[in-house]
mmCIF file with all atom_site columns, C-alpha atoms in Angstrom:
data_model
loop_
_atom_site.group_PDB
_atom_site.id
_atom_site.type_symbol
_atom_site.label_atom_id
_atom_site.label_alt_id
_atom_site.label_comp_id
_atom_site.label_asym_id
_atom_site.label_entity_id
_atom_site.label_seq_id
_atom_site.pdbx_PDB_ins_code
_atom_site.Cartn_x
_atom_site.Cartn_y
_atom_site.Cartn_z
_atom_site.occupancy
_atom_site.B_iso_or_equiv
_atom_site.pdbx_formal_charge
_atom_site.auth_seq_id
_atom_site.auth_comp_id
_atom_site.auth_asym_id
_atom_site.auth_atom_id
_atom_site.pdbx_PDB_model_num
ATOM 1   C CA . UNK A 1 1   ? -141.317 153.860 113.784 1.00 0.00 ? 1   UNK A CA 1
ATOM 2   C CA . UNK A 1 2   ? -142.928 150.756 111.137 1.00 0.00 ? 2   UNK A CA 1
ATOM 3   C CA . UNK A 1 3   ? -141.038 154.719 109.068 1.00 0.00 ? 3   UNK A CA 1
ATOM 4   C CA . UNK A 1 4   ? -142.282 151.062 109.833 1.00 0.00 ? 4   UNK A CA 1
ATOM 5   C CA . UNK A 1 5   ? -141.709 148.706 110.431 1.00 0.00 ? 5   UNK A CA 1
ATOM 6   C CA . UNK A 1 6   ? -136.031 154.096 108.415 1.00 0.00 ? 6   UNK A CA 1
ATOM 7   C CA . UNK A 1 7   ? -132.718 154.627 108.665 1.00 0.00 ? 7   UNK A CA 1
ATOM 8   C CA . UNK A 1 8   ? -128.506 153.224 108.046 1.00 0.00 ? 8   UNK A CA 1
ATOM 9   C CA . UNK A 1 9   ? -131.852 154.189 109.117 1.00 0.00 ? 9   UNK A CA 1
ATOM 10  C CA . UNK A 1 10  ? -133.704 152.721 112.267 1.00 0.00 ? 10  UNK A CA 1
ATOM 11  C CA . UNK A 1 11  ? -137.023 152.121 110.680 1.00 0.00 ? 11  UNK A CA 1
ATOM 12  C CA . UNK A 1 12  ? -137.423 151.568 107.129 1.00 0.00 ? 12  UNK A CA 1
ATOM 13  C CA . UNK A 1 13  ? -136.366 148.968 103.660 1.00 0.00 ? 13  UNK A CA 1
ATOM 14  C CA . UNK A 1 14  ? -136.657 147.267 100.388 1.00 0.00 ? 14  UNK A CA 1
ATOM 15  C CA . UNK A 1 15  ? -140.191 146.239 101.017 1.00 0.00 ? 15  UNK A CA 1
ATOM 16  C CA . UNK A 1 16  ? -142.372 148.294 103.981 1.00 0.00 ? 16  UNK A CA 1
ATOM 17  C CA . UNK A 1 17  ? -145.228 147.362 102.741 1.00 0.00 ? 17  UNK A CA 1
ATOM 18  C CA . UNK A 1 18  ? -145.739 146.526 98.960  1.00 0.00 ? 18  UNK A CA 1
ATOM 19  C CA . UNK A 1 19  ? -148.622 144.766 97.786  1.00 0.00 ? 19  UNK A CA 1
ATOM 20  C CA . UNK A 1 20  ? -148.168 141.265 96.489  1.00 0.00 ? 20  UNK A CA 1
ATOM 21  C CA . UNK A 1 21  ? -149.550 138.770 93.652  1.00 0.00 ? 21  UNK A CA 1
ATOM 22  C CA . UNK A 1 22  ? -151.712 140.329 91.111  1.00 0.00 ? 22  UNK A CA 1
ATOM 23  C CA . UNK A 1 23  ? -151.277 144.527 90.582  1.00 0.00 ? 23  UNK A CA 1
ATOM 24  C CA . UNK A 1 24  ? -153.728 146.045 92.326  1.00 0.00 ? 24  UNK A CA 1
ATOM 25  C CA . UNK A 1 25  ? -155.005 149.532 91.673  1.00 0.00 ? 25  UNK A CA 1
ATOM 26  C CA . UNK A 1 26  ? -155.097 151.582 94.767  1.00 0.00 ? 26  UNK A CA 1
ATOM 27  C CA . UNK A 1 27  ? -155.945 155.512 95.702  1.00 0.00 ? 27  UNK A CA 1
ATOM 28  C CA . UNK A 1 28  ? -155.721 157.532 99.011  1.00 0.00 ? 28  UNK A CA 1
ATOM 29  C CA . UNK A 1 29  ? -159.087 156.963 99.677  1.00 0.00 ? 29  UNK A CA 1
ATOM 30  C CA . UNK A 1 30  ? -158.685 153.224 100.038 1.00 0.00 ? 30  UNK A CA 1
ATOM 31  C CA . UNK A 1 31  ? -156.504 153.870 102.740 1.00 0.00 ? 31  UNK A CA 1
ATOM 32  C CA . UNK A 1 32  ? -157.589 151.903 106.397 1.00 0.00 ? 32  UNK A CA 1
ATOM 33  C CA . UNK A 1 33  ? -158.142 153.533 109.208 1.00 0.00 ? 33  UNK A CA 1
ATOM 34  C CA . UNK A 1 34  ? -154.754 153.363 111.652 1.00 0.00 ? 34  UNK A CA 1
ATOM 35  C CA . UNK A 1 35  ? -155.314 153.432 115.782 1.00 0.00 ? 35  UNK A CA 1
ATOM 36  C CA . UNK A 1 36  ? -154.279 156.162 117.558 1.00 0.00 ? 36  UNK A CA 1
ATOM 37  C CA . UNK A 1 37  ? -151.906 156.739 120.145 1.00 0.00 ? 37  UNK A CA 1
ATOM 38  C CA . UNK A 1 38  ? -152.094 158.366 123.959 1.00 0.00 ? 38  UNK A CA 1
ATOM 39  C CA . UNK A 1 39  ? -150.086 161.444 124.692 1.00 0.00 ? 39  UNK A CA 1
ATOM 40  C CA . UNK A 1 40  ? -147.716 162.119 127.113 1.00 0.00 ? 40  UNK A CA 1
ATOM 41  C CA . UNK A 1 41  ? -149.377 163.552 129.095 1.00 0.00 ? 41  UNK A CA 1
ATOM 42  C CA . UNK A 1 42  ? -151.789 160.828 129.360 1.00 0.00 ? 42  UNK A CA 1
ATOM 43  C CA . UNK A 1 43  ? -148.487 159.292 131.514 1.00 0.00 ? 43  UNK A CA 1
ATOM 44  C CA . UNK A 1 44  ? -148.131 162.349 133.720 1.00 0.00 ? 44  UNK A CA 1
ATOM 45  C CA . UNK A 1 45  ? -150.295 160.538 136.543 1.00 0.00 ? 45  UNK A CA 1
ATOM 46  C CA . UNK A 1 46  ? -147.601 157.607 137.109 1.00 0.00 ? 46  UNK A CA 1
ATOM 47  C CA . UNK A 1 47  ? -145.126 159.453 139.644 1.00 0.00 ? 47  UNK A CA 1
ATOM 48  C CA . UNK A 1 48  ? -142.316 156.967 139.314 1.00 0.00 ? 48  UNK A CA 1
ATOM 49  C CA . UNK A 1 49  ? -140.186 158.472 136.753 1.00 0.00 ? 49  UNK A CA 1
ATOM 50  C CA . UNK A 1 50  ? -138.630 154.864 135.428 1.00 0.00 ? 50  UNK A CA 1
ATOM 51  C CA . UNK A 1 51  ? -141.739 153.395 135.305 1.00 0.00 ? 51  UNK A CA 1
ATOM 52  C CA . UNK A 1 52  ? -143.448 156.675 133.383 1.00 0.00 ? 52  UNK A CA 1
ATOM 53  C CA . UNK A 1 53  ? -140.827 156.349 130.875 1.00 0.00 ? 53  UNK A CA 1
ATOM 54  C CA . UNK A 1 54  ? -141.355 152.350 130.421 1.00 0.00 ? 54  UNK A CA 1
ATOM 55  C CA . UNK A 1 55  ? -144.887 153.503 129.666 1.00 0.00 ? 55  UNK A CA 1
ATOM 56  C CA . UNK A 1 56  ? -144.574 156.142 127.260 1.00 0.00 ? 56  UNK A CA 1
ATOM 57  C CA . UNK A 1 57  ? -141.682 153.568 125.283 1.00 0.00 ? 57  UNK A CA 1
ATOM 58  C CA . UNK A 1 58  ? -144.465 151.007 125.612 1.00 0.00 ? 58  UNK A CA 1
ATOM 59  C CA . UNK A 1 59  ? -147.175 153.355 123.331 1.00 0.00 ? 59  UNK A CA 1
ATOM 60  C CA . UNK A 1 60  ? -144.571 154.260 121.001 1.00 0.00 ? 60  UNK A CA 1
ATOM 61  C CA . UNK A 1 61  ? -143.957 150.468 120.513 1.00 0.00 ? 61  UNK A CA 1
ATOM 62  C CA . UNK A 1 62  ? -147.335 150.119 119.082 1.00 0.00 ? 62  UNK A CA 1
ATOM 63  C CA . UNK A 1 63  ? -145.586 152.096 115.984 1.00 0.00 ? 63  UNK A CA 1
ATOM 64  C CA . UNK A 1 64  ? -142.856 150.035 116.277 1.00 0.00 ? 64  UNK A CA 1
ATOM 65  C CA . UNK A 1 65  ? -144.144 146.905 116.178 1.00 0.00 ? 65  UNK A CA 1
ATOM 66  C CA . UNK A 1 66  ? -146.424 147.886 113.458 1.00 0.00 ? 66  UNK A CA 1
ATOM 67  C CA . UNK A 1 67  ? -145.756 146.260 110.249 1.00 0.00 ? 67  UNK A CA 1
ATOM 68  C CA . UNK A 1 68  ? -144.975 149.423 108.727 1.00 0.00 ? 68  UNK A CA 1
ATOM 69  C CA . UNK A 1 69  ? -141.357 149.403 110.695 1.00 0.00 ? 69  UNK A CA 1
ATOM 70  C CA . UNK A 1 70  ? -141.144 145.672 111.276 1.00 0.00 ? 70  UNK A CA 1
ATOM 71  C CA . UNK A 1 71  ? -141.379 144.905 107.431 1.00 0.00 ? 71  UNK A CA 1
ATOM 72  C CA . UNK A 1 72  ? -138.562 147.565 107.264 1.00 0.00 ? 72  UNK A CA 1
ATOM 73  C CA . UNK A 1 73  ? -136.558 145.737 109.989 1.00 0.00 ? 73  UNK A CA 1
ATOM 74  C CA . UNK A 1 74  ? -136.089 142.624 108.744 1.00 0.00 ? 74  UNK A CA 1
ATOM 75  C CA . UNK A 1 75  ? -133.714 139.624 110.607 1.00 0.00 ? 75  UNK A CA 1
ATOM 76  C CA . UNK A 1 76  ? -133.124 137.875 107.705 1.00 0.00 ? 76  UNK A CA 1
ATOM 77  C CA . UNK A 1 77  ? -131.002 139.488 104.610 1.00 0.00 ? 77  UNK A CA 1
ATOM 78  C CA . UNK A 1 78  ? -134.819 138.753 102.670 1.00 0.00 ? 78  UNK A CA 1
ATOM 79  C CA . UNK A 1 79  ? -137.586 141.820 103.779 1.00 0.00 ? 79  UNK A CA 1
ATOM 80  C CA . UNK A 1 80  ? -140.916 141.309 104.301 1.00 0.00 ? 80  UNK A CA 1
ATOM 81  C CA . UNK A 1 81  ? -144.442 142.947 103.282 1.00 0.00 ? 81  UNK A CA 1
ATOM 82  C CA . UNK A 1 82  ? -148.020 143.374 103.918 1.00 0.00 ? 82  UNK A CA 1
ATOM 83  C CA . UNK A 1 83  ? -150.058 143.377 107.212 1.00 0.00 ? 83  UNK A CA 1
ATOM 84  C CA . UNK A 1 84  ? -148.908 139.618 107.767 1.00 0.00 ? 84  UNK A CA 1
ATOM 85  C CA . UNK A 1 85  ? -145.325 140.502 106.879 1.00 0.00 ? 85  UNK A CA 1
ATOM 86  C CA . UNK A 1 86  ? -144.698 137.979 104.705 1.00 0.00 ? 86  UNK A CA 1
ATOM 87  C CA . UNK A 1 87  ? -141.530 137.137 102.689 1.00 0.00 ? 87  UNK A CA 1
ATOM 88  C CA . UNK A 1 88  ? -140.876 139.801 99.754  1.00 0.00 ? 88  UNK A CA 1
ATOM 89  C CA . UNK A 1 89  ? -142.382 138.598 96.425  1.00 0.00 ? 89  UNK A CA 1
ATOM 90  C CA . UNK A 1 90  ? -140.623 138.811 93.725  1.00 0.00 ? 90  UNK A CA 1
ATOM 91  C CA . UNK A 1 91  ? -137.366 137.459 95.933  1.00 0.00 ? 91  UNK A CA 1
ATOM 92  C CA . UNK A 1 92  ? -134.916 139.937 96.983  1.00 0.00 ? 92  UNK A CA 1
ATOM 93  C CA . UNK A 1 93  ? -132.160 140.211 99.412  1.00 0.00 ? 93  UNK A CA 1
ATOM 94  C CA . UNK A 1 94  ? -130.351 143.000 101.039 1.00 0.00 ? 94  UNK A CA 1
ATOM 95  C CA . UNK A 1 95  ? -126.913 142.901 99.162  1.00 0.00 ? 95  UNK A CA 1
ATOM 96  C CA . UNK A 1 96  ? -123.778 144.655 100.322 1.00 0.00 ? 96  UNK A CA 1
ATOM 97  C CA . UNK A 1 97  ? -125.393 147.879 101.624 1.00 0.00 ? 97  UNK A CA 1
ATOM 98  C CA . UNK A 1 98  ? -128.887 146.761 102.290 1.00 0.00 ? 98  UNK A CA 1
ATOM 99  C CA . UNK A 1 99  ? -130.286 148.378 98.847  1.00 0.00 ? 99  UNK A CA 1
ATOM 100 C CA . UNK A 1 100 ? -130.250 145.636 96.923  1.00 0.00 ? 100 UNK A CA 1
ATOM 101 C CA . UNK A 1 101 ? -128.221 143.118 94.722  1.00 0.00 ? 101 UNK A CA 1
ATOM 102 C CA . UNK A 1 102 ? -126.538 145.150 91.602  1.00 0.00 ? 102 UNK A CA 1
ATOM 103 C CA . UNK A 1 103 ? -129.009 142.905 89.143  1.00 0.00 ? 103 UNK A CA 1
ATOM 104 C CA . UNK A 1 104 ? -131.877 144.405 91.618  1.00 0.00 ? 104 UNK A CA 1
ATOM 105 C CA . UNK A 1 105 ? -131.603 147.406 93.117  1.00 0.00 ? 105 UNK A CA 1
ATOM 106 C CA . UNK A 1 106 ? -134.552 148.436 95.434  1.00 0.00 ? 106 UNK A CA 1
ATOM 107 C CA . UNK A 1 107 ? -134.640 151.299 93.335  1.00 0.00 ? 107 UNK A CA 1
ATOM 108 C CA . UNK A 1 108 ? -135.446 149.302 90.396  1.00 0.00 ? 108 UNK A CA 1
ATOM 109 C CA . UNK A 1 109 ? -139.346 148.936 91.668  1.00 0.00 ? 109 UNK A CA 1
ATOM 110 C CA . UNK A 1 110 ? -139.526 151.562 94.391  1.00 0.00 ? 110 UNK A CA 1
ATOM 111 C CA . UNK A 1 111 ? -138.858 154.684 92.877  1.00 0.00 ? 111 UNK A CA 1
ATOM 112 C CA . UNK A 1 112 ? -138.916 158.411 94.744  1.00 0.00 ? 112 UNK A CA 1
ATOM 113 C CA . UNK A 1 113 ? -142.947 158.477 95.230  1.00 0.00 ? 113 UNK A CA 1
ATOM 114 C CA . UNK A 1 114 ? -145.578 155.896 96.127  1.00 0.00 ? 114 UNK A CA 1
ATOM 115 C CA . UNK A 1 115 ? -146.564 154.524 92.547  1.00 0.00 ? 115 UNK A CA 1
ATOM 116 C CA . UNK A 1 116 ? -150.199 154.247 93.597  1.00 0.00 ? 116 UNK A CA 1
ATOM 117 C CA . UNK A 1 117 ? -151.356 152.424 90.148  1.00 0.00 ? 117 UNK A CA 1
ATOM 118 C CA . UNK A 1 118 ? -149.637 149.550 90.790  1.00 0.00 ? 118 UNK A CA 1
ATOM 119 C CA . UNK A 1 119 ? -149.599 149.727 94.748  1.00 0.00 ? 119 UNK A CA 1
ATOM 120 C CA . UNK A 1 120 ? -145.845 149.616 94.731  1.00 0.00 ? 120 UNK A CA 1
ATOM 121 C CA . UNK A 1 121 ? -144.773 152.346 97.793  1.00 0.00 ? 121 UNK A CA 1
ATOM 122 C CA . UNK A 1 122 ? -141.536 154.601 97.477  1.00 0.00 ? 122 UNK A CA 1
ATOM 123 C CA . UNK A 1 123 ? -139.567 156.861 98.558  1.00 0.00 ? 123 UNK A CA 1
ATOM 124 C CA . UNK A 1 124 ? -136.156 158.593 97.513  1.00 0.00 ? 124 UNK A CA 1
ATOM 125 C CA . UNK A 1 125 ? -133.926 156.664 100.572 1.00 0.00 ? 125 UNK A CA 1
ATOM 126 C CA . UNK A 1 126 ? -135.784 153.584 99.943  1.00 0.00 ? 126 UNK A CA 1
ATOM 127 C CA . UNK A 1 127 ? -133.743 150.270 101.308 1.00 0.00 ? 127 UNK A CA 1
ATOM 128 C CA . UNK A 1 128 ? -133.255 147.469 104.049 1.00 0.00 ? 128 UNK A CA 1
ATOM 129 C CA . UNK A 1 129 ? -132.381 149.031 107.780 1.00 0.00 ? 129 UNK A CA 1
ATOM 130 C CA . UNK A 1 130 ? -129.235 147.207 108.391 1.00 0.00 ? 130 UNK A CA 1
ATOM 131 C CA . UNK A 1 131 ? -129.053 143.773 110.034 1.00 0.00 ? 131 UNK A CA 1
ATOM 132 C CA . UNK A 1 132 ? -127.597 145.256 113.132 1.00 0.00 ? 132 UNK A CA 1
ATOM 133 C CA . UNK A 1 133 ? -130.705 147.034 113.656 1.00 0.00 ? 133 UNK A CA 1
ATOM 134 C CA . UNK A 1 134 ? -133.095 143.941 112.807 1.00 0.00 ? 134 UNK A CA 1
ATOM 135 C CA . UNK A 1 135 ? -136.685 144.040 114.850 1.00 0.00 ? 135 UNK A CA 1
ATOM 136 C CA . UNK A 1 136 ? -138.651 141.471 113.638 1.00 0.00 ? 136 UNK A CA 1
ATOM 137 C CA . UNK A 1 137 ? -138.904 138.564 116.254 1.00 0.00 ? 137 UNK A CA 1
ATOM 138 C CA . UNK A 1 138 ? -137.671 140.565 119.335 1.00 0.00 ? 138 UNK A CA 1
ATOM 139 C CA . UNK A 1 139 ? -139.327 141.702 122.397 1.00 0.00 ? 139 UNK A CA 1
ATOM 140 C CA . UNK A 1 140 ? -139.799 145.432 123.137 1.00 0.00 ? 140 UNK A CA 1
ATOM 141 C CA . UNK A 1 141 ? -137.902 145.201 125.307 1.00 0.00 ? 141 UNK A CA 1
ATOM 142 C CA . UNK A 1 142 ? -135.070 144.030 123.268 1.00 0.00 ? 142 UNK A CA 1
ATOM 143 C CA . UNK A 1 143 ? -135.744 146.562 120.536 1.00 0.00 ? 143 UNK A CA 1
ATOM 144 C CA . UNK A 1 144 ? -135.853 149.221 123.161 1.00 0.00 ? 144 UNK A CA 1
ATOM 145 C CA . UNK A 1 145 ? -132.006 148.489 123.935 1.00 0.00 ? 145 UNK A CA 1
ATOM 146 C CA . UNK A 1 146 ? -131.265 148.315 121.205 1.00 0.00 ? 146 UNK A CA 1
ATOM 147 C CA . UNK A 1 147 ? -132.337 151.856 120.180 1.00 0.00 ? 147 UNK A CA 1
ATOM 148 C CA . UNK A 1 148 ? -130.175 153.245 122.361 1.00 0.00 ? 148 UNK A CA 1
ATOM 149 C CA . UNK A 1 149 ? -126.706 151.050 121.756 1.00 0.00 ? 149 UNK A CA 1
ATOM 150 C CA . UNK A 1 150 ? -124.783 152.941 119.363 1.00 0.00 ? 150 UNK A CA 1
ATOM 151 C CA . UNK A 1 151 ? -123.410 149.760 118.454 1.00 0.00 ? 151 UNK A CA 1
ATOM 152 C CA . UNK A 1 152 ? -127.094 148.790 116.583 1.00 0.00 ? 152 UNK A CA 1
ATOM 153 C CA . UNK A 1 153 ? -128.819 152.178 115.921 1.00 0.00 ? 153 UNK A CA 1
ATOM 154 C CA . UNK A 1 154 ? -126.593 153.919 113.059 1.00 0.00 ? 154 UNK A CA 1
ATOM 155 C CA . UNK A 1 155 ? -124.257 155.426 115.932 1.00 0.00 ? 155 UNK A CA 1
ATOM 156 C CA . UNK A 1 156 ? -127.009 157.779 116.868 1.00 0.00 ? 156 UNK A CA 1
ATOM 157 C CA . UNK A 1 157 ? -126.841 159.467 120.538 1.00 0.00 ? 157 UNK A CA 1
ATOM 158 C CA . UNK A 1 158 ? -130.550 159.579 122.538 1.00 0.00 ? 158 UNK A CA 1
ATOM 159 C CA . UNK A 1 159 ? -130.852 163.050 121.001 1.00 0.00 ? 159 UNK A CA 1
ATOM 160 C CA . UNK A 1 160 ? -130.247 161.910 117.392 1.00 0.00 ? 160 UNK A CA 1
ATOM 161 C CA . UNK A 1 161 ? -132.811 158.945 117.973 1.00 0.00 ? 161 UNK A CA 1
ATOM 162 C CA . UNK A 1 162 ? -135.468 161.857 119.071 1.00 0.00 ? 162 UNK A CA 1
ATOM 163 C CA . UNK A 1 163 ? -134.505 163.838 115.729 1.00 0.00 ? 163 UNK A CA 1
ATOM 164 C CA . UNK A 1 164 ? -135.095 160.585 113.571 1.00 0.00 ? 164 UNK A CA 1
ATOM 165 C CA . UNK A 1 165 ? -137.689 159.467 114.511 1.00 0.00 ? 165 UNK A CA 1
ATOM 166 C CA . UNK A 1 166 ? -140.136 162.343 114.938 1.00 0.00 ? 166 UNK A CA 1
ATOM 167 C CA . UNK A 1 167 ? -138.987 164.054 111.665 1.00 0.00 ? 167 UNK A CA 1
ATOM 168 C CA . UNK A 1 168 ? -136.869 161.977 109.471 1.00 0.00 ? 168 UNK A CA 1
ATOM 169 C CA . UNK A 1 169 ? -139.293 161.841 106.436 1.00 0.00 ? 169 UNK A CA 1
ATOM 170 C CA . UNK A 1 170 ? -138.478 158.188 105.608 1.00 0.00 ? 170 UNK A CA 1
ATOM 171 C CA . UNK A 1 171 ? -139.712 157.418 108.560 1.00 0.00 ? 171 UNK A CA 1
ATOM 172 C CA . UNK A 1 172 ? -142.968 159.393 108.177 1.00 0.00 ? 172 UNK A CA 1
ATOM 173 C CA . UNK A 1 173 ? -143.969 157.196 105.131 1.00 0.00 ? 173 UNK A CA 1
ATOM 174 C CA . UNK A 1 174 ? -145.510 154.794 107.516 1.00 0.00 ? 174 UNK A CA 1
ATOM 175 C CA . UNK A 1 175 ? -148.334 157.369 108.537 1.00 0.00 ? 175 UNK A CA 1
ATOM 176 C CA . UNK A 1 176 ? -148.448 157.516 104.403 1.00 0.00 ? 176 UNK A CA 1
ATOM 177 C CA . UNK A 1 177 ? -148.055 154.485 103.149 1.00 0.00 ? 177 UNK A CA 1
ATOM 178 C CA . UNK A 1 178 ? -150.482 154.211 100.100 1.00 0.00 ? 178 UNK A CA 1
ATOM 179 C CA . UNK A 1 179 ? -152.400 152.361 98.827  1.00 0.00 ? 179 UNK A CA 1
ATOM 180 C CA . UNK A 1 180 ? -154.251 149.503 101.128 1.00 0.00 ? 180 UNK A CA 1
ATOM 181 C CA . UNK A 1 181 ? -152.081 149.598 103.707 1.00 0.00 ? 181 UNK A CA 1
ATOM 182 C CA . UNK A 1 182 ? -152.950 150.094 107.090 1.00 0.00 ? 182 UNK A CA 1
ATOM 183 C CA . UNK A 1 183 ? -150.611 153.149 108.100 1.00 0.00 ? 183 UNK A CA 1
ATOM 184 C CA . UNK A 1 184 ? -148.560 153.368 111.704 1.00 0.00 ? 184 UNK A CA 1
ATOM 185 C CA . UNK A 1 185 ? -151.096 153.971 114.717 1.00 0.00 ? 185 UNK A CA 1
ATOM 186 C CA . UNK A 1 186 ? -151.360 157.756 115.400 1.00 0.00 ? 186 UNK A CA 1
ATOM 187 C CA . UNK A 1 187 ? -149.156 160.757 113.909 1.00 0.00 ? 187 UNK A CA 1
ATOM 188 C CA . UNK A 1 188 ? -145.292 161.009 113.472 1.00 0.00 ? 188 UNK A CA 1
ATOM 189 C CA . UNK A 1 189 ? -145.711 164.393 115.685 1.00 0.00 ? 189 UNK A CA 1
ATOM 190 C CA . UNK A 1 190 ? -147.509 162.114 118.094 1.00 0.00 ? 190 UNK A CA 1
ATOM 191 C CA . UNK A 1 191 ? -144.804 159.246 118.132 1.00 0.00 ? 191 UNK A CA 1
ATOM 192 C CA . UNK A 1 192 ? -142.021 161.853 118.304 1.00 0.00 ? 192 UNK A CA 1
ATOM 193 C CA . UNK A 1 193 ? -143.756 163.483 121.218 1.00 0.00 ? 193 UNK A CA 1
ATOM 194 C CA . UNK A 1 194 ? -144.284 160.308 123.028 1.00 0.00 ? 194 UNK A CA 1
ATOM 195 C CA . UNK A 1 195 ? -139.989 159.522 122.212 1.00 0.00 ? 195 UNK A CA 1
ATOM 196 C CA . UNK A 1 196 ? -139.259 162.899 123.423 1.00 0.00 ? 196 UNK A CA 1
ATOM 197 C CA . UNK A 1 197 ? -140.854 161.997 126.720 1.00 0.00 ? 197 UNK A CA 1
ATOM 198 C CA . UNK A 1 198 ? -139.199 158.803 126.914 1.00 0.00 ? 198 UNK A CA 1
ATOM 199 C CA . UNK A 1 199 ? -136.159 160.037 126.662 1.00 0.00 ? 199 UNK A CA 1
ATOM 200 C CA . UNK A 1 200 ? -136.917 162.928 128.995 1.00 0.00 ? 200 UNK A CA 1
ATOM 201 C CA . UNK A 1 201 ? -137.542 160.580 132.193 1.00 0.00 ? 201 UNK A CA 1
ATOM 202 C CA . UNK A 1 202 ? -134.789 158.723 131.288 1.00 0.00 ? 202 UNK A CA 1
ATOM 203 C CA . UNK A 1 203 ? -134.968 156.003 128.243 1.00 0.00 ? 203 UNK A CA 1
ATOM 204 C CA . UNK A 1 204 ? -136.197 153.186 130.462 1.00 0.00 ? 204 UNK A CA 1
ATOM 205 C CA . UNK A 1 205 ? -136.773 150.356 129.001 1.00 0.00 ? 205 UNK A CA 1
ATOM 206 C CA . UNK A 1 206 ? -139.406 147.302 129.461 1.00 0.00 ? 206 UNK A CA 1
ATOM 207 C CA . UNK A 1 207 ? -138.513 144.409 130.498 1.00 0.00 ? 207 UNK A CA 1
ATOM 208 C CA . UNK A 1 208 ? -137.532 142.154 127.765 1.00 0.00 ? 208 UNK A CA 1
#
């Protein structure tokens, strides 16, 4: 979403959130609190269909914009982490196919689960979403195009971009992120709900 800041995948990378400087020790518990989000049905009142949809993209955005999928979205070929999204530490870039250099794989921190000892989140797809699908420093607008372009979303149709992102499980980390970070507002149900709907009045898009 965050993820999110997948994905190819559309919302997640190298670095979605790790903590930084000294190892910190972490546990569920720790966890913050995320915001939630509206429904869609919470929409149903506004009767123009383009403008309902502009809406409903507009509350999923608040996942999207999240640092969860915009650490994961980089613009650079260098991710980002923490609730500031500031540049990776220890340096790392994308590579050839967004997972790394060969002398540092994103695998070589971020293993299959969130190591919650030493704060450092995982998951078995762990990597960069590609450059073509880079979020950080757009509008929603923007990012809402670009979604649905082919072109700059992993060649995924409107139906495909529904699938991902309400049950792709690398997406979903952002809701479970680990450790102190502040998950994605709501649920991944709820966000996959809300894209559902979008799509359903017709993947309008606000106005960049």
């Amino acid at each position: 979403m965050r993820p999110t800041r997948l994905v190819g995948s559309l919302l997640f990378v190298a670095a979605a959130g790790a903590t930084t400087g000294a190892v910190e020790a972490a546990s569920p518990a720790a966890t913050p609190a995320a915001p939630g989000l509206r429904s869609p049905q919470d929409f149903a009142s506004i009767a123009d269909r383009a403008e309902r949809s502009r809406a409903l993209f507009a509350e999923a955005g608040k996942v999207i914009a999240s640092p969860r999928c915009q650490n994961c979205h980089p613009a650079g070929d260098r991710p980002s982490q923490g609730e500031d999204e500031h540049p990776h530490l220890p340096l790392v870039v994308r590579g050839a196919d967004d997972h790394g250099v060969p002398a540092l794989r994103c695998t070589t921190c971020h293993q299959a689960l969130t190591y919650e000892p030493a704060g450092v989140p995982g998951h078995p797809q762990w990597g960069m979403a590609p450059l073509a699908m880079a979020w950080q420093g757009r509008s929603l607008g923007q990012i809402c195009e670009q979604i649905k372009d082919p072109a700059r979303n992993g060649h995924r149709n409107l139906a495909q971009i529904r699938e991902h992102m309400g049950h792709d499980a690398l997406v979903g980390w952002a809701w479970h992120p680990g450790g102190a970070r502040v998950p994605a507002p709501g649920t991944q149900a709820r966000f996959g709900a809300l894209i559902d709907a979008w799509v359903a009045t017709g993947a309008a898009c606000p106005a960049s």
